[in-house]
XYZ file of C-alpha atoms in Angstrom:
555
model
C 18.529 5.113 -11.680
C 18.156 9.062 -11.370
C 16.211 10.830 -9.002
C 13.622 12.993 -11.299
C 12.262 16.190 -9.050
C 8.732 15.210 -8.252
C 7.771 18.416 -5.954
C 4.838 20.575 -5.032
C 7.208 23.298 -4.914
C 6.136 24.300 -8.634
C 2.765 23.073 -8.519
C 1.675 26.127 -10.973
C 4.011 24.791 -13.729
C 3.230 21.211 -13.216
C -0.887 22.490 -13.656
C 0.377 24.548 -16.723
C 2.206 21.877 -18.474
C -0.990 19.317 -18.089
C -3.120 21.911 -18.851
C -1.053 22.546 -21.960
C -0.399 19.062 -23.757
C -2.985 16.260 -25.368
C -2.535 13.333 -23.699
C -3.191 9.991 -24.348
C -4.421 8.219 -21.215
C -5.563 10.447 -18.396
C -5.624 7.645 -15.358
C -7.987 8.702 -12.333
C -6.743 7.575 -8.826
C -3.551 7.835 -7.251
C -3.371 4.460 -5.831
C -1.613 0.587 -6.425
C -3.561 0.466 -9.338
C -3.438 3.793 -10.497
C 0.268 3.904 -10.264
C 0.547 0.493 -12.226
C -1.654 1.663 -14.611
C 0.653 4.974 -15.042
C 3.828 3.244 -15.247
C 2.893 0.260 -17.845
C 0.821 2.103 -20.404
C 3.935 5.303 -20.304
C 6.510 2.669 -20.855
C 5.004 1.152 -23.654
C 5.534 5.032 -25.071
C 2.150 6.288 -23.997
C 1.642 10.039 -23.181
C 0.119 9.331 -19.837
C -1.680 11.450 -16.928
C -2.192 10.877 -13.468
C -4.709 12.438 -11.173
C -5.483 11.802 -7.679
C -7.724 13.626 -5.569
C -5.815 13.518 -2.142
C -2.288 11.975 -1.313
C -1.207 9.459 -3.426
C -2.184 6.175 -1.608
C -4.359 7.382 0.582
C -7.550 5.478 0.456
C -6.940 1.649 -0.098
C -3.515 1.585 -0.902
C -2.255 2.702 2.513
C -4.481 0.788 4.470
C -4.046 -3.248 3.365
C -2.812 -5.985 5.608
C 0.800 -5.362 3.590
C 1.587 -8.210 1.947
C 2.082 -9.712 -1.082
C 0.394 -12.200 -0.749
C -0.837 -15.204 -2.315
C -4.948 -16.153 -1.488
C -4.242 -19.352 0.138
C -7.657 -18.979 1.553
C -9.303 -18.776 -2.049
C -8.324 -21.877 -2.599
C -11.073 -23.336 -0.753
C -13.402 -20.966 -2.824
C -11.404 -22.935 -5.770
C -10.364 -19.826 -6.976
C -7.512 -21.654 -8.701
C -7.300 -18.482 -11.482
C -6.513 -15.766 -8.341
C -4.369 -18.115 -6.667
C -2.010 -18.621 -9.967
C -1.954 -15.001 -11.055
C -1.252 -13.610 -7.348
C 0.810 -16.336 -5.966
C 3.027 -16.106 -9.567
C 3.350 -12.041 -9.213
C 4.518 -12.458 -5.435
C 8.066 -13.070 -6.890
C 8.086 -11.425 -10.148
C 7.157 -8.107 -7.679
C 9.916 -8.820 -5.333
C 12.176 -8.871 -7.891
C 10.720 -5.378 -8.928
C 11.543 -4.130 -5.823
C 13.492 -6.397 -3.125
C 13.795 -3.544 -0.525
C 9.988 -3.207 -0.511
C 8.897 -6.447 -1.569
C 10.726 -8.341 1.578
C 10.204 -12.453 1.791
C 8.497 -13.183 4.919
C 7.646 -16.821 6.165
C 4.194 -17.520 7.535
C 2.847 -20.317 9.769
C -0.503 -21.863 9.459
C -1.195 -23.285 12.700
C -2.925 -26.980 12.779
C -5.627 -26.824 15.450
C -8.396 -29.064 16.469
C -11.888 -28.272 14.829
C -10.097 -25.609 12.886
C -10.456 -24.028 9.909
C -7.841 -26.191 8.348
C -7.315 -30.112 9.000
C -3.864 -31.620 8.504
C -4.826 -33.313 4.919
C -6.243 -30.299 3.483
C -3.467 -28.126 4.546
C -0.567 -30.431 3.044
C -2.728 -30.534 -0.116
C -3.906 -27.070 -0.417
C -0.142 -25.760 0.386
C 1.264 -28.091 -2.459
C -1.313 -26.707 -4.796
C -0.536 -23.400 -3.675
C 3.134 -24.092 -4.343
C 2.371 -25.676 -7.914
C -0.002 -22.718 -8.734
C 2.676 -19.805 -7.914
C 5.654 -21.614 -8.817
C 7.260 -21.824 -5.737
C 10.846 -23.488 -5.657
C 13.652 -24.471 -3.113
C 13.877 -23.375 0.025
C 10.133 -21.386 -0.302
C 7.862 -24.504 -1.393
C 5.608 -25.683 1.721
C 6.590 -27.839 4.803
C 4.295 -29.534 7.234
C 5.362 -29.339 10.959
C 5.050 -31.367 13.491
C 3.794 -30.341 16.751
C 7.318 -29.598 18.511
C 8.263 -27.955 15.547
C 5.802 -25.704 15.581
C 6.000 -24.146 18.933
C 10.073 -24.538 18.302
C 9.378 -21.508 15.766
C 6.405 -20.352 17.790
C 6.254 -20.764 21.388
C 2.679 -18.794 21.678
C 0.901 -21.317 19.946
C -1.827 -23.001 22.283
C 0.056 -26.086 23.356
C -3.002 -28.239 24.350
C -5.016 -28.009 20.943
C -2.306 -27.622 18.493
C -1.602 -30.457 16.182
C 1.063 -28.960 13.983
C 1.376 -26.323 11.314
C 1.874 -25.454 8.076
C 5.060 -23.682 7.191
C 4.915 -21.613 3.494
C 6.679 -18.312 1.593
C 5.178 -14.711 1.436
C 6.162 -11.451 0.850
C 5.499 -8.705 2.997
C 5.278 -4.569 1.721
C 4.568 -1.144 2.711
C 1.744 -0.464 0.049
C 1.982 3.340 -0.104
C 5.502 3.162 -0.987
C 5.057 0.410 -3.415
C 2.509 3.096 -5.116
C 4.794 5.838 -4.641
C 7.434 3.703 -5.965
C 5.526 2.991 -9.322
C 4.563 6.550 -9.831
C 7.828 7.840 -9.516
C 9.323 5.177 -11.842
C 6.352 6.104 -14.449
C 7.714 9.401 -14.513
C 11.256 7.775 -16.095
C 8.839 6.943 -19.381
C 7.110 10.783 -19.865
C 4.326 10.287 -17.951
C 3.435 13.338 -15.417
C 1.540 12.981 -12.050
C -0.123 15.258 -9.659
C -1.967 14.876 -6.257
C -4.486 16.807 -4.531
C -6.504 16.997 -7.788
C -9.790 15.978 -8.002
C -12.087 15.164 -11.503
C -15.220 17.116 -11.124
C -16.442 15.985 -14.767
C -15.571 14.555 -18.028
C -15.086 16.457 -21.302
C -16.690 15.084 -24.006
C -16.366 15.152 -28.067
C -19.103 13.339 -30.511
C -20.224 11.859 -27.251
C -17.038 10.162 -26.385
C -14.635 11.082 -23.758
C -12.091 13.313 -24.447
C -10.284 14.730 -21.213
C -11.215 15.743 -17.651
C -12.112 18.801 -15.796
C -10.046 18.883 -12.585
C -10.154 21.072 -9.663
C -6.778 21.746 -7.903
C -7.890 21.588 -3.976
C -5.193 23.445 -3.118
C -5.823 26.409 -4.785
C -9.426 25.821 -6.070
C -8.951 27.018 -9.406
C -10.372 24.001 -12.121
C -8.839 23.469 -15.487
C -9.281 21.282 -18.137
C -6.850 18.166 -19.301
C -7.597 16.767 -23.163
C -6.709 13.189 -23.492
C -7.699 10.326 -25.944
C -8.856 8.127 -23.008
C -10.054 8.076 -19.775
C -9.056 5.218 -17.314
C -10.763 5.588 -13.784
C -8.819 3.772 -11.238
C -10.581 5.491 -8.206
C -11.374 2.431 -6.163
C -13.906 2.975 -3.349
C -15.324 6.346 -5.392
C -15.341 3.965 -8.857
C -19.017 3.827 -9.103
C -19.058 7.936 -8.250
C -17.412 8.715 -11.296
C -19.654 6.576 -13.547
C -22.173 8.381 -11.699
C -20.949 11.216 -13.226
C -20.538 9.696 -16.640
C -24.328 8.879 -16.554
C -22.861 4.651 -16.663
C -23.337 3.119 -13.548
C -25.715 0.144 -14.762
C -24.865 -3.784 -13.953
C -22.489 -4.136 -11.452
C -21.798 -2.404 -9.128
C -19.304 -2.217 -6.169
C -19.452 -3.626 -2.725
C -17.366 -1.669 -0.150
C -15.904 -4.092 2.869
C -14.024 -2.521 5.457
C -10.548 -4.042 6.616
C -9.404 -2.866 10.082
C -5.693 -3.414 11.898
C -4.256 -3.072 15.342
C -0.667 -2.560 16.420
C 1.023 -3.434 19.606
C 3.920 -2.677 20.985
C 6.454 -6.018 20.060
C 6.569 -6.653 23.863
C 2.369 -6.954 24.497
C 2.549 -9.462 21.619
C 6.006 -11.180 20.853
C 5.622 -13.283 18.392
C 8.916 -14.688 16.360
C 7.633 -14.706 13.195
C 4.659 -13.827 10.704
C 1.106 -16.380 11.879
C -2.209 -16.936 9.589
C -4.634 -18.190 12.276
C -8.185 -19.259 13.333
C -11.048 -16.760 14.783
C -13.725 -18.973 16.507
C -16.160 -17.274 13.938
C -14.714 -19.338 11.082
C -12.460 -16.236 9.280
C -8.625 -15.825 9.496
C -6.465 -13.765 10.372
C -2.637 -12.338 10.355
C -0.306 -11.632 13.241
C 2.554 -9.629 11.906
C 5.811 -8.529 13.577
C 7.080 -5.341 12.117
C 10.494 -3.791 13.837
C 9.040 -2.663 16.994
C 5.341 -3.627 16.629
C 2.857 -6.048 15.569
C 0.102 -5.796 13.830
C -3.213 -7.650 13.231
C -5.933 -8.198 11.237
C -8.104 -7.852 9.545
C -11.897 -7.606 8.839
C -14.249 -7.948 6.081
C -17.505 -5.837 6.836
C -19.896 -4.157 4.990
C -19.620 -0.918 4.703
C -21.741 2.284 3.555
C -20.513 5.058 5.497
C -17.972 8.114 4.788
C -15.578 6.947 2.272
C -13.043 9.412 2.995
C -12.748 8.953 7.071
C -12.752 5.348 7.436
C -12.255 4.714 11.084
C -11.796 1.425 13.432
C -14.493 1.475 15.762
C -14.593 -0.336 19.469
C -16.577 -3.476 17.936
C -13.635 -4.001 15.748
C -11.072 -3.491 18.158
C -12.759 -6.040 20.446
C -13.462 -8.324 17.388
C -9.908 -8.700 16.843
C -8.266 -8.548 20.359
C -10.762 -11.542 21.420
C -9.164 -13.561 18.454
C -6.084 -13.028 19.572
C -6.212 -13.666 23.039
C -8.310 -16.812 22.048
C -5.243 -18.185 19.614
C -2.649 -17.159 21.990
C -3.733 -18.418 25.530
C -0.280 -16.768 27.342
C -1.266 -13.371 26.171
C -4.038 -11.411 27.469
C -4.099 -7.858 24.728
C -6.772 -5.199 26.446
C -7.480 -1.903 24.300
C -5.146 -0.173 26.473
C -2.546 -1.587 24.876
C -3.050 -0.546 21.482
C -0.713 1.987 20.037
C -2.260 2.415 16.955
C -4.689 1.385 13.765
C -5.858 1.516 10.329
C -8.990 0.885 8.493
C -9.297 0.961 4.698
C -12.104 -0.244 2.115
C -12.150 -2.942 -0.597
C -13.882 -2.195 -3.698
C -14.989 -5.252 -4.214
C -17.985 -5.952 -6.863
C -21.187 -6.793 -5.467
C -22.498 -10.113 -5.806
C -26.119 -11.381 -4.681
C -26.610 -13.002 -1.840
C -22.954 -13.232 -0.780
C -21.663 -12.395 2.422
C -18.451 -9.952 2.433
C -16.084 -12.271 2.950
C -17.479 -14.726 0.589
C -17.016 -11.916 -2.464
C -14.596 -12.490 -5.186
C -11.499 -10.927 -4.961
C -11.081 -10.917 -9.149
C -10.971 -7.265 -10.661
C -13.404 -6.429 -13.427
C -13.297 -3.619 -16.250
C -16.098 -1.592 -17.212
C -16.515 0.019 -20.056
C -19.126 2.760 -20.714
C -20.961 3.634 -24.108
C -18.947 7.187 -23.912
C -15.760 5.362 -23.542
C -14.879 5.615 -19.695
C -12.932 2.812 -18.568
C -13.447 1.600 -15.176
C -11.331 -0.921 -13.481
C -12.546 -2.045 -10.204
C -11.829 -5.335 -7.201
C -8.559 -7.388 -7.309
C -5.760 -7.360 -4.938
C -2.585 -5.321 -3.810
C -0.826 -8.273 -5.101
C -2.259 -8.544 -8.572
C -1.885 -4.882 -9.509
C 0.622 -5.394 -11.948
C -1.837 -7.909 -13.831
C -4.389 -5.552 -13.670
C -2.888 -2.760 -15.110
C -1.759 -4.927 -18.155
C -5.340 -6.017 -18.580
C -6.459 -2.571 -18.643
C -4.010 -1.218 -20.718
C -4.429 -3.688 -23.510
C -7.792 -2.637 -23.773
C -6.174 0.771 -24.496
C -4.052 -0.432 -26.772
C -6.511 -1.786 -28.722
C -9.202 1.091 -28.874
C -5.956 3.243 -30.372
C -5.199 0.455 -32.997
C -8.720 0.328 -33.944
C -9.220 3.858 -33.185
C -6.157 5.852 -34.550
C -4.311 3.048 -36.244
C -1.418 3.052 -33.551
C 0.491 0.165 -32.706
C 1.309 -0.172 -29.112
C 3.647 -2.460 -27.559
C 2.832 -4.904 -25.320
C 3.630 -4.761 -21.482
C 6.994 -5.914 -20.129
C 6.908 -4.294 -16.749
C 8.319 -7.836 -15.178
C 11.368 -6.041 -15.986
C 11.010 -2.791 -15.071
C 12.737 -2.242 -11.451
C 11.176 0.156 -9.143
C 12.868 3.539 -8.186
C 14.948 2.311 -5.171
C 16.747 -0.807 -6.683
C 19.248 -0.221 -9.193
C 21.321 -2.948 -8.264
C 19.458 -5.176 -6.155
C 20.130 -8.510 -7.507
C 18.300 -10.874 -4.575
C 17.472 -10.087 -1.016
C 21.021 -10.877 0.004
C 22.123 -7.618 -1.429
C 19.009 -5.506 0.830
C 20.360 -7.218 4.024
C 24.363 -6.555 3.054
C 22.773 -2.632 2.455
C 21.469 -2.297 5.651
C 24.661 -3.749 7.508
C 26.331 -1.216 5.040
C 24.001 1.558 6.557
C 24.397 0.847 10.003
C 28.235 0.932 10.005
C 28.144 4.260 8.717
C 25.460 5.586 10.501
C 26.068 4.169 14.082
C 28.794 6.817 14.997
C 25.789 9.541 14.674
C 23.466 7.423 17.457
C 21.217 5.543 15.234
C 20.976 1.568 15.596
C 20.178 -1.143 13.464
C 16.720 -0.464 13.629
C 17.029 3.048 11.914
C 19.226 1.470 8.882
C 16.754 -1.157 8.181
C 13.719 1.319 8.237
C 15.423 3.653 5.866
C 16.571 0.585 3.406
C 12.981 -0.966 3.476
C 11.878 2.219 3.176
C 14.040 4.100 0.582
C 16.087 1.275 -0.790
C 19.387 3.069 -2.619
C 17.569 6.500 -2.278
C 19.073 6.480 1.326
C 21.912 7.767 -0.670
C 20.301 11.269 -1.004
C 18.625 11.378 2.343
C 22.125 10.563 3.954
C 23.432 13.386 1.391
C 20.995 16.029 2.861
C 21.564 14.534 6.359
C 25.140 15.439 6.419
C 24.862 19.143 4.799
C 21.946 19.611 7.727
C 22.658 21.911 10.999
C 20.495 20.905 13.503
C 22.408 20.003 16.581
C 20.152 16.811 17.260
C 21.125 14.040 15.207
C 17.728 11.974 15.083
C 15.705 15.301 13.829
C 18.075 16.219 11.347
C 17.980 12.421 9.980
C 14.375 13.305 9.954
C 14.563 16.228 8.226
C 16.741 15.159 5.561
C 13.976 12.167 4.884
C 11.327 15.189 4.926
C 13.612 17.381 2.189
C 13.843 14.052 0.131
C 10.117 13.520 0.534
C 9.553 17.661 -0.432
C 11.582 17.382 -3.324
C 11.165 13.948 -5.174
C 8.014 12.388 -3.664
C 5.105 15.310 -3.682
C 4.890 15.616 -0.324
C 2.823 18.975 -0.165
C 1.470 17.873 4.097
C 2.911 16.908 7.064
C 0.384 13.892 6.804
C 1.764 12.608 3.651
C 4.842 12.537 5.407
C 4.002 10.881 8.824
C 1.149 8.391 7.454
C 2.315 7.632 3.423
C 5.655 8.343 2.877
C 6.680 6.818 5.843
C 4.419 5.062 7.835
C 5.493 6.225 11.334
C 1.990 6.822 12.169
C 1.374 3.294 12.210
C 4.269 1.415 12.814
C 6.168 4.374 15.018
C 3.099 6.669 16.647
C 5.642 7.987 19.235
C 8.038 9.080 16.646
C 5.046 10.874 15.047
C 4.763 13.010 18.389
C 8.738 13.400 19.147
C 9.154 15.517 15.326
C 5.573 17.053 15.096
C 7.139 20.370 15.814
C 10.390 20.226 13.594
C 8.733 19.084 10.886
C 5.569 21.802 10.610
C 8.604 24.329 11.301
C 10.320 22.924 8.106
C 6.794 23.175 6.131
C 6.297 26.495 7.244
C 10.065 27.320 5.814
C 9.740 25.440 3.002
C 6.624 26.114 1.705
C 6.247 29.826 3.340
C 3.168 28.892 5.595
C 1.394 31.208 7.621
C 0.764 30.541 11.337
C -2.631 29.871 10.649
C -1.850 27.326 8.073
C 1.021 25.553 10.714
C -2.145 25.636 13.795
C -4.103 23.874 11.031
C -1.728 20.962 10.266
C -0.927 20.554 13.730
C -4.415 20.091 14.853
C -5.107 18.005 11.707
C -1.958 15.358 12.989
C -3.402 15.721 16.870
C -6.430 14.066 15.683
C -4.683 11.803 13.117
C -3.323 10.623 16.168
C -5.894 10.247 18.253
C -8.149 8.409 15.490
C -5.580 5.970 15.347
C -4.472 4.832 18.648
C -7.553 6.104 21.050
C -9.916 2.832 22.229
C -11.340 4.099 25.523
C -14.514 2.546 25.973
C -16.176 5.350 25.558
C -15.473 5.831 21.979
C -17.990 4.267 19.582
């Protein structure tokens, strides 16, 4: 699979060429869904648009719990529906992309007066299995006791009673979205970030394009386009603001807040779905050096675009913690760092946040705008099929155009050409680290640029060996920057740090080590002025601080 040059480098051409062309589908929002949306409704031969207002997956799509996931706790909302579609797309997305998409086991810990008794675990696991179609070595196991703490020596010894033992998959979202733009791009379709729509154009009273406002260099322009598909999550109900359709339903923002620890503070062996005394759930996840936790489900009505984990919800989750795991004792000291995203969920009376439906739902507005809204990271792929049938069918009716149907199941992600099962991903790393190691990188850095990149590590090991710089771990760096520059619209250094590569969550120090080779690359690359540098830098400082600052004295 070729690399197709995906670059803020040539921004003015990219606004020239939109600006320029009719398109079909004009898809608002740069995120999971957005992306999905982009890359099934180009390959079934659309001419398709994508806007988003700020880094691709940067609101919701950045900031999930990470996996692919099945519901297992809708099942006792007897969501069957979710459960089937998600738990069925957990594989049928690993196969997209099994570099991204990596199979992680979780453990459901039997506890007295929990959540979940032994009999309604065994059952609800087996109809989880049934639902997604889970086979061999994956389907469900109930543990006894012994074997429990065998695989997880934390648990609480003196209230356990056993655990269940089941298949998921676990992600980085933003590249997953990343991943499907840059594939949509293989089928026509054209993408830009840091463009936001400041209205709709409109012909006999039906939508016919966008008016867009490039934040970089505030100049607006126009884009014409059959349809309009707004896939803006949180700021859904702003554009049908705009439209003059926000009537029904409407959205319900939760918020959804992490934590990451250092490996050491909390070393647990594998992935754990547990109890909070309150009633909820919650995941402990080991990632490389960290792990992470989470997550909430509050309401939420503040600043949509500075979502921020507050000391309640730092001591919300730590408590839980501590309270499942009696041998460690977390304190907000130890955090490292944290994330906090919205779900744009749709509202439903008299129902609590974390009672709401997880289901997506489509709106459609008297002028035309289609608005999809809800679901899951997991579903997205569903979703965008949904959404794009509905397109399909407007142009059949519409402009007598027969579209074909959706088939990305087979479509692999940018990243796996020749993946064939997760085998392959783990012989690629070990293929990595043999001819990396000489340079003074360890296992650790092949699998983070596998799971990261997949087969693009090719081209970042390319630019890594034509680079000068006399320390090996900032040139490896900087050759991951160049890639991200030239293929993957990085146009900030916080696209780099926080989507592109996570380190900002998963690697905060690493984030501090290359803050100053990397704005001295943006400032060659993109001809920066000081001023422009002093900006970014302060913009990370406090990127950083946001993330991994809990004195008590913040609020």
């Amino acid at each position: 699979m070729k690399n197709i040059e995906f670059t803020n480098l040539d921004r003015a051409k990219s606004i020239e060429k939109l600006k320029k062309e009719k398109f079909d589908l004009v898809v608002i929002g740069g995120g999971i869904t957005g992306g999905g949306i982009a890359l099934d409704a180009a390959s079934r031969g659309l001419k398709v648009a994508l806007l988003e207002k700020n880094d691709f997956a940067s609101g919701t799509s950045s900031k999930s719990t990470k996996l692919i996931h099945g519901g297992l706790r809708y099942l006792k909302q007897f969501d069957f529906w979710l459960v089937k579609e998600v738990g069925s797309e957990r594989a049928i997305v690993h196969k997209l992309a099994p570099h991204l998409v990596l199979p992680e086991k979780m453990l459901l810990p039997l506890i007295e007066n929990g959540s979940y008794g032994k009999w309604l675990t065994s059952v609800g696991l087996k109809v989880y299995d049934i639902l997604a179609q889970v086979t061999g070595e994956d389907k469900r196991q109930m543990l006894k006791k012994k074997e429990a703490l065998k695989l997880e020596p934390l648990l609480p010894k003196n209230i356990l009673n056993g655990a269940g033992y089941y298949a998921e998959y676990r992600t980085d979202d933003a590249r997953l979205t990343i991943e499907n733009i840059k594939t949509s791009l293989l089928f026509g379709a054209q993408a830009i970030n840091y463009a936001s729509v400041s209205d709709f154009l409109y012909t006999n009273n039906k939508v016919s394009g966008v008016k867009v406002k490039d934040v970089i260099s505030d100049n607006e322009f126009e884009i014409k386009s059959k349809y309009v598909i707004s896939a803006a999550g949180p700021w859904v109900d702003e554009l049908r603001s705009l439209n003059n359709s926000k009537k029904g339903k409407q959205l319900h923002l939760t918020k959804g807040v992490h934590l990451v620890f250092p490996f050491q503070k909390l070393p647990v062996k594998q992935s754990v779905y547990f109890d909070i005394p309150d009633g909820r759930m919650m995941f402990a996840i080991p990632r490389g050096k960290v792990t992470y936790i989470g997550t909430t489900d509050t309401n939420y009505n503040d600043n949509k675009d500075r979502v921020r984990t507050d000391l309640a919800d730092a001591i919300y989750l730590i408590s839980a913690v501590n309270n499942m795991f009696p041998d460690i004792n977390l304190e907000l000291d130890d955090i490292v760092s944290s994330w906090a995203g919205l779900r744009p969920l749709i509202h439903e009376e008299g129902k609590s946040a974390s009672e709401l439906s997880r289901k997506d739902e489509i709106f459609v507005s008297d002028t035309g705008l289609v608005s999809i809204a809800g679901g899951k990271l997991t579903g997205y792929r569903k979703m965008a099929e949904r959404v794009v049938n509905k397109i399909a069918e407007k142009l059949k009716e519409e402009y007598d155009t027969e579209v074909k149907n959706c088939y990305t199941e087979k479509i692999f992600l940018c990243g796996n050409n020749d993946f064939k099962k997760f085998k392959n991903v783990k012989k690629y790393i070990k293929e990595i680290y043999e001819r990396i190691r000489a340079d003074g990188f360890d296992k650790h850095d092949a699998w983070f640029l596998v799971t990261n990149y997949g087969e693009q590590t090719e081209t970042i090991l390319d630019y890594y060996q034509n680079r000068t710089e006399p320390d090996n771990a900032v040139k490896l760096v900087l050759a991951e920057l160049e890639y991200g520059i030239k293929y993957e619209m990085v146009l900030t250094p916080m696209d780099f740090f926080i989507r592109r590569t996570g380190r900002l969550y998963f690697d905060i120090d690493a984030v501090r080590t290359y803050m100053e080779p990397v704005l001295n690359e943006f400032k060659r690359v993109f001809k920066s002025d000081d001023e422009q540098v002093l900006q970014w830098k302060e913009t990370l400082e406090n990127e950083i601080k946001d993330h991994s600052d809990f004195s008590l004295t913040r609020s």
